[in-house]
Coordinates of C-alpha atoms in Angstrom, one line a residue:
M1 CA 49.6 97.8 70.4
A2 CA 51.8 94.9 70.3
H3 CA 55.5 95.6 70.4
S4 CA 56.6 94.2 67.6
L5 CA 54.2 95.9 64.8
P6 CA 55.8 97.5 62.1
Y7 CA 54.0 100.5 62.2
W8 CA 56.2 102.9 60.2
R9 CA 56.6 100.4 57.5
L10 CA 52.4 99.4 57.4
S11 CA 52.0 103.6 57.3
G12 CA 54.3 104.0 54.4
L13 CA 52.5 101.2 52.5
Y14 CA 49.0 103.1 52.9
F15 CA 50.8 106.4 52.5
F16 CA 52.1 105.7 48.7
Y17 CA 48.7 103.7 48.1
F18 CA 46.4 106.2 49.0
S19 CA 48.8 108.9 47.1
A20 CA 48.7 107.3 44.1
L21 CA 45.1 107.0 44.3
G22 CA 44.7 110.8 45.5
A23 CA 46.2 111.6 41.8
L24 CA 44.0 109.0 40.1
L25 CA 40.8 109.9 41.3
P26 CA 40.0 113.5 41.4
F27 CA 42.1 114.0 38.0
W28 CA 42.0 111.1 35.8
S29 CA 38.7 111.8 34.8
L30 CA 39.6 115.4 33.5
Y31 CA 42.9 114.0 32.2
L32 CA 40.4 111.5 29.9
Q33 CA 38.1 114.5 29.1
S34 CA 41.5 116.2 27.8
L35 CA 41.6 113.1 25.4
G36 CA 38.5 114.0 23.9
L37 CA 36.5 111.4 25.4
T38 CA 33.1 111.3 25.8
P39 CA 30.9 111.4 29.0
Q40 CA 29.8 107.7 28.3
A41 CA 33.2 106.3 27.6
I42 CA 35.0 108.3 30.7
G43 CA 32.1 106.5 32.4
S44 CA 33.2 103.3 31.4
L45 CA 36.6 103.6 31.7
M46 CA 36.2 104.3 35.5
A47 CA 33.7 101.6 35.8
L48 CA 36.3 98.9 34.1
L49 CA 38.8 100.2 36.3
M50 CA 36.6 99.7 39.6
L51 CA 35.0 96.1 38.3
T52 CA 38.3 95.0 38.4
K53 CA 37.9 94.6 41.8
L54 CA 35.4 92.0 41.4
I55 CA 38.0 89.4 40.0
G56 CA 41.8 90.4 41.2
P57 CA 41.0 90.5 44.8
N58 CA 39.1 87.5 45.1
I59 CA 42.0 85.4 43.1
W60 CA 44.7 86.7 45.2
G61 CA 42.9 86.6 48.3
W62 CA 42.3 83.0 47.5
L63 CA 45.8 82.2 47.0
A64 CA 46.4 83.8 50.3
D65 CA 44.2 81.8 52.3
H66 CA 45.2 78.4 50.5
G67 CA 48.9 78.6 51.3
A68 CA 50.7 81.5 49.3
K69 CA 52.9 84.2 51.1
R70 CA 50.7 87.0 51.5
L71 CA 53.6 89.4 51.3
S72 CA 54.6 87.9 48.2
L73 CA 51.4 88.3 46.6
I74 CA 51.4 92.2 47.6
Q75 CA 55.1 92.8 46.5
L76 CA 54.3 91.0 43.0
G77 CA 51.0 93.3 42.8
G78 CA 53.0 96.2 43.3
G79 CA 55.6 95.3 40.7
F80 CA 52.8 94.3 38.2
T81 CA 50.8 97.6 39.0
V82 CA 53.8 100.1 37.8
L83 CA 54.3 97.5 34.8
A84 CA 50.9 97.8 33.6
F85 CA 50.3 101.2 34.3
T86 CA 53.7 102.0 32.0
G87 CA 51.0 101.5 29.1
V88 CA 49.4 104.8 29.1
F89 CA 52.6 106.2 27.8
I90 CA 52.5 104.0 24.6
N91 CA 48.7 105.1 23.3
S92 CA 45.8 107.1 24.2
G93 CA 43.2 105.6 22.3
Y94 CA 39.7 104.4 23.8
W95 CA 40.2 100.7 23.3
W96 CA 44.1 100.7 24.3
L97 CA 43.0 102.3 27.4
M98 CA 40.2 100.0 28.1
G99 CA 43.1 97.1 27.8
V100 CA 45.6 99.2 30.3
M101 CA 42.8 100.0 32.9
L102 CA 41.6 96.3 32.5
L103 CA 45.2 94.8 33.3
F104 CA 46.5 97.9 35.7
G105 CA 43.5 97.4 38.1
F106 CA 43.7 93.7 38.2
F107 CA 47.0 94.2 40.2
W108 CA 46.3 97.8 41.6
N109 CA 43.1 96.3 42.9
A110 CA 44.5 93.2 44.6
I111 CA 47.3 95.1 47.0
L112 CA 44.3 96.8 49.4
P113 CA 42.5 93.8 50.8
L114 CA 45.9 92.1 51.3
L115 CA 47.3 94.5 53.2
E116 CA 44.3 95.2 55.2
A117 CA 44.4 91.6 56.1
M118 CA 48.1 91.5 56.9
T119 CA 47.3 94.8 58.9
F120 CA 44.8 93.3 61.0
S121 CA 47.2 89.9 61.4
H122 CA 49.5 92.3 62.8
L123 CA 46.9 94.4 65.3
G124 CA 45.5 91.0 66.6
K125 CA 43.7 91.8 69.7
D126 CA 44.1 95.5 69.1
N127 CA 42.2 95.7 65.8
H128 CA 40.3 98.7 67.0
R129 CA 43.3 101.1 66.2
Y130 CA 43.5 100.0 62.8
S131 CA 42.2 103.7 62.3
Q132 CA 45.8 104.6 63.5
L133 CA 47.3 103.1 60.4
R134 CA 45.0 103.6 58.0
V135 CA 45.0 107.6 58.7
W136 CA 48.7 107.7 57.0
G137 CA 46.7 106.6 53.7
S138 CA 44.0 109.5 54.2
I139 CA 47.2 111.9 54.7
G140 CA 49.0 110.5 51.6
F141 CA 46.0 111.4 49.5
I142 CA 45.7 115.0 51.2
I143 CA 49.4 116.0 50.0
S144 CA 48.7 114.1 46.8
V145 CA 45.9 115.8 45.8
V146 CA 46.7 119.4 47.2
C147 CA 49.9 119.2 45.1
A148 CA 48.3 117.9 42.1
G149 CA 45.8 120.7 42.1
Y150 CA 48.3 123.5 42.4
F151 CA 50.5 121.9 39.8
F152 CA 47.8 121.3 37.3
Q153 CA 46.8 125.3 37.6
H154 CA 50.0 126.2 36.5
Y155 CA 50.8 123.4 33.7
V156 CA 49.1 120.9 31.8
I157 CA 47.1 117.9 33.0
D158 CA 49.1 115.7 30.0
W159 CA 51.9 115.6 33.3
L160 CA 49.1 113.3 35.4
P161 CA 50.0 109.7 34.0
W162 CA 53.7 110.7 35.4
I163 CA 52.9 111.6 38.5
I164 CA 51.1 108.6 39.3
W165 CA 53.3 106.4 37.7
L166 CA 56.0 107.7 40.2
L167 CA 53.8 107.3 43.2
L168 CA 53.3 103.7 42.3
L169 CA 56.6 103.0 42.0
G170 CA 56.9 104.1 45.6
L171 CA 54.0 102.3 46.3
W172 CA 56.3 99.4 44.9
G173 CA 59.2 100.1 46.7
S174 CA 57.5 100.4 50.0
T175 CA 56.3 96.8 49.7
L176 CA 59.9 95.8 49.4
V177 CA 60.7 96.6 53.1
I178 CA 57.3 95.3 55.0
V179 CA 57.2 92.4 57.0
D180 CA 54.5 90.1 57.7
V181 CA 53.4 88.6 60.9
P182 CA 55.6 85.5 61.7
K183 CA 53.4 82.8 61.6
W184 CA 49.8 83.0 60.4
E185 CA 47.7 80.5 63.0
H186 CA 44.8 79.1 61.7
A187 CA 43.6 77.3 64.7
E188 CA 40.1 78.7 65.1
V189 CA 37.1 76.4 64.3
K190 CA 37.5 76.1 60.4
L191 CA 34.3 77.5 58.5
S192 CA 33.6 77.5 54.8
L193 CA 33.2 80.6 53.0
W194 CA 29.5 79.7 51.9
N195 CA 28.8 79.1 55.9
V196 CA 29.5 82.5 56.2
L197 CA 27.8 84.4 53.2
K198 CA 24.6 82.4 53.7
Q199 CA 24.2 84.4 57.0
K200 CA 21.4 87.0 57.0
P201 CA 23.3 89.5 58.6
V202 CA 26.4 89.2 56.2
I203 CA 24.0 89.3 53.1
A204 CA 22.8 92.5 54.3
L205 CA 26.2 93.9 55.1
L206 CA 27.5 93.4 51.5
T207 CA 24.2 94.5 49.8
V208 CA 24.2 97.6 51.8
C209 CA 28.0 98.1 50.7
F210 CA 27.4 97.5 47.5
I211 CA 24.2 100.0 47.3
N212 CA 26.4 102.3 49.2
Q213 CA 29.1 102.3 46.9
V214 CA 26.7 102.7 43.5
S215 CA 25.7 106.3 45.1
H216 CA 29.6 106.9 45.2
G217 CA 30.0 106.5 41.5
V218 CA 28.7 109.9 40.3
Y219 CA 31.4 111.7 42.6
Y220 CA 34.5 109.6 41.9
T221 CA 33.7 109.9 38.5
F222 CA 32.4 113.4 37.7
Y223 CA 33.3 115.6 40.7
S224 CA 35.9 117.3 39.1
I225 CA 34.3 117.6 35.8
Y226 CA 30.9 119.1 37.5
L227 CA 32.9 121.8 39.6
Q228 CA 35.5 122.8 36.5
D229 CA 32.4 123.1 34.3
A230 CA 30.9 125.4 37.5
G231 CA 34.0 127.8 37.0
Y232 CA 36.1 126.5 40.0
S233 CA 40.2 126.2 39.4
L234 CA 41.7 122.9 39.5
E235 CA 43.5 124.3 42.4
L236 CA 40.4 124.8 44.2
I237 CA 39.1 121.7 43.1
G238 CA 42.0 119.9 44.6
K239 CA 41.5 121.6 48.0
L240 CA 38.1 120.7 48.3
W241 CA 39.0 116.9 47.6
A242 CA 41.4 117.2 50.1
L243 CA 39.0 118.8 52.5
G244 CA 37.1 116.1 52.5
V245 CA 39.7 113.7 53.1
I246 CA 41.3 116.0 56.1
A247 CA 37.4 115.2 57.8
E248 CA 38.1 111.4 57.0
V249 CA 41.6 111.6 59.0
L250 CA 39.6 113.2 62.0
I251 CA 37.2 110.2 61.7
F252 CA 39.7 107.6 61.8
V253 CA 41.9 109.3 64.7
M254 CA 38.8 109.5 66.7
M255 CA 37.5 106.0 65.9
H256 CA 38.7 103.9 68.5
R257 CA 36.8 106.5 70.9
L258 CA 33.7 106.4 69.1
Q259 CA 33.9 102.6 69.2
V260 CA 33.7 102.3 72.7
R261 CA 30.9 104.7 72.9
F262 CA 28.6 103.9 70.4
E263 CA 27.0 101.0 69.1
L264 CA 28.9 99.7 65.9
R265 CA 25.7 99.3 63.8
H266 CA 24.4 102.8 64.6
L267 CA 27.7 104.4 63.6
F268 CA 27.5 102.2 60.3
I269 CA 23.8 103.4 59.6
L270 CA 24.5 107.0 60.3
S271 CA 27.4 107.2 57.6
I272 CA 25.1 106.2 55.1
G273 CA 22.1 108.5 56.2
L274 CA 24.8 111.5 56.3
A275 CA 25.8 110.5 52.6
A276 CA 22.6 110.9 51.4
I277 CA 22.8 114.9 52.6
R278 CA 26.0 114.7 51.5
W279 CA 24.9 113.8 47.7
L280 CA 21.8 116.6 47.9
F281 CA 24.1 119.4 48.7
I282 CA 26.5 118.7 45.9
G283 CA 23.6 118.3 43.5
H284 CA 21.8 121.2 44.2
Y285 CA 24.2 123.9 45.6
V286 CA 27.1 123.8 43.0
D287 CA 27.3 127.6 43.2
S288 CA 27.8 127.8 46.8
L289 CA 31.5 127.2 48.0
M290 CA 30.5 126.9 51.6
L291 CA 28.0 124.4 51.0
L292 CA 30.3 122.3 49.1
M293 CA 32.6 122.5 51.6
A294 CA 30.2 121.3 54.0
A295 CA 29.3 118.8 51.7
Q296 CA 33.2 117.7 51.7
L297 CA 33.1 117.5 55.6
L298 CA 30.5 115.0 55.3
H299 CA 33.3 112.6 53.8
A300 CA 34.0 111.7 57.4
A301 CA 31.0 109.9 57.5
S302 CA 30.3 108.7 53.8
F303 CA 33.7 107.3 53.6
G304 CA 35.5 107.3 56.8
L305 CA 33.0 106.4 59.4
Y306 CA 31.7 103.8 56.9
H307 CA 34.8 102.5 56.0
A308 CA 35.9 101.8 59.5
T309 CA 32.4 100.5 60.7
A310 CA 32.2 98.0 57.6
I311 CA 35.8 96.5 57.8
Q312 CA 35.1 96.1 61.6
Y313 CA 32.0 93.7 60.6
V314 CA 34.1 92.2 57.8
H315 CA 37.0 91.3 60.4
H316 CA 34.2 90.1 62.5
Y317 CA 32.5 87.6 60.3
F318 CA 35.8 86.5 58.0
T319 CA 38.2 84.7 60.7
G320 CA 41.1 82.7 60.2
R321 CA 41.7 81.5 56.9
L322 CA 38.7 83.4 55.4
Q323 CA 40.3 86.6 56.2
G324 CA 41.7 87.3 52.6
R325 CA 38.9 86.4 50.9
G326 CA 36.7 88.5 53.2
Q327 CA 38.5 91.4 52.6
A328 CA 38.4 90.6 49.2
L329 CA 34.5 90.2 48.9
Y330 CA 33.7 93.5 50.6
S331 CA 36.6 95.1 48.0
S332 CA 34.9 93.5 44.9
I333 CA 31.3 93.9 46.1
S334 CA 31.2 97.5 47.3
F335 CA 34.1 99.3 45.6
G336 CA 34.2 96.8 42.4
A337 CA 30.8 96.2 41.5
G338 CA 29.4 99.0 43.8
G339 CA 31.5 101.6 42.2
G340 CA 31.5 100.3 38.8
V341 CA 28.1 100.5 38.3
G342 CA 27.4 103.7 39.8
A343 CA 30.6 105.1 37.3
Y344 CA 28.7 103.4 34.4
L345 CA 25.1 104.5 35.1
S346 CA 26.3 108.2 35.8
G347 CA 28.3 108.3 32.8
H348 CA 24.6 107.3 31.0
L349 CA 22.9 109.7 33.1
W350 CA 24.8 112.5 33.3
E351 CA 24.2 113.9 29.9
R352 CA 20.3 112.7 29.9
I353 CA 19.0 114.2 33.1
G354 CA 21.4 116.5 34.5
A355 CA 24.1 116.8 37.2
T356 CA 21.3 117.5 39.9
A357 CA 19.1 114.7 39.1
T358 CA 22.0 112.3 39.0
Y359 CA 23.2 113.3 42.4
G360 CA 19.5 112.8 43.5
L361 CA 19.5 109.3 42.3
A362 CA 22.6 108.8 44.5
A363 CA 20.7 110.2 47.7
L364 CA 18.1 107.9 47.3
M365 CA 20.1 104.9 46.7
C366 CA 21.4 105.7 50.1
A367 CA 17.9 105.9 51.8
V368 CA 17.6 102.2 50.5
A369 CA 20.7 101.5 51.9
V370 CA 20.0 102.8 55.1
W371 CA 16.8 100.9 55.2
V372 CA 18.4 97.5 54.3
A373 CA 21.0 98.1 57.4
W374 CA 18.5 99.0 59.9
R375 CA 16.3 95.7 59.3
Y376 CA 19.0 93.4 58.7
V377 CA 22.5 94.5 59.7
R378 CA 23.5 93.4 63.6

């Protein structure tokens, strides 16, 4: 790893970003439910938050690739994220929250792709050690979700927006002390974005990422509600979320060794296949704590292994001036479009066909993704 790598500053950014996510992702749907919103409304709000990744990251990524200072964009994104989220304290009506989530998501979702591109620029040829930085995001998520789960077991969930706001403030503060690479070189052979996107392996990669994240929509939107309805305490729900991310941490720590021993393509396909098994466990065995724990351990594959391999593919195909937009496209197509479609569909299917069938459809989506990846991803 390069001696000039600002390891702890980059790690701090990941830590606060995912600490905020650790409070938002598991508990925001429960907060919305406490406001009296229906499953369809909750699904729509969560979908909107994810769908903002279709616009925000691509606009900011384009600016970064066309001369705007990447670090300045990250700092602006952090500041406006805090400002936008302040809107949740003004009104709790559905349409007001739609507007707040739209504005908040536009800035919030722009930060991570720029951070990922900056991290890979710092790492240079040591890009296989990316997971050693990213692991601090997972640690932040674990601490946040466990503490929040314990807190909400004793206090009302009305405090959630304040907790998220303070963590976002910490994120913004961490952007103010980070440094970018001294000079961002573009000496490589220049390729247009279209020349990369029209390659069959790239089309297949982004398609698989989209389908895989559609399958995650029901998990990110209704997992906590599902467990609470089954009689689990908020403290235990928080610990189950944390267990999944602990497993993710282990994968990130081991990833540079796995990449040396196994083909990237095989790891990528394995991660999606194990995601299908995870959704079946959750959908069919909500009454078994042991099997729910086993399902959460599979988060090591369904997110940790998947993300670590997918982002390596993105870094391989989108080089030089295309780095920022490559990371933005990966984020917007998978976590944005895929996650948004998944959240929206789960909101409409949850009451109509039930939790078990909805998770079954998620597993089916993974099976489709495995087939596409096996045939076309190289």
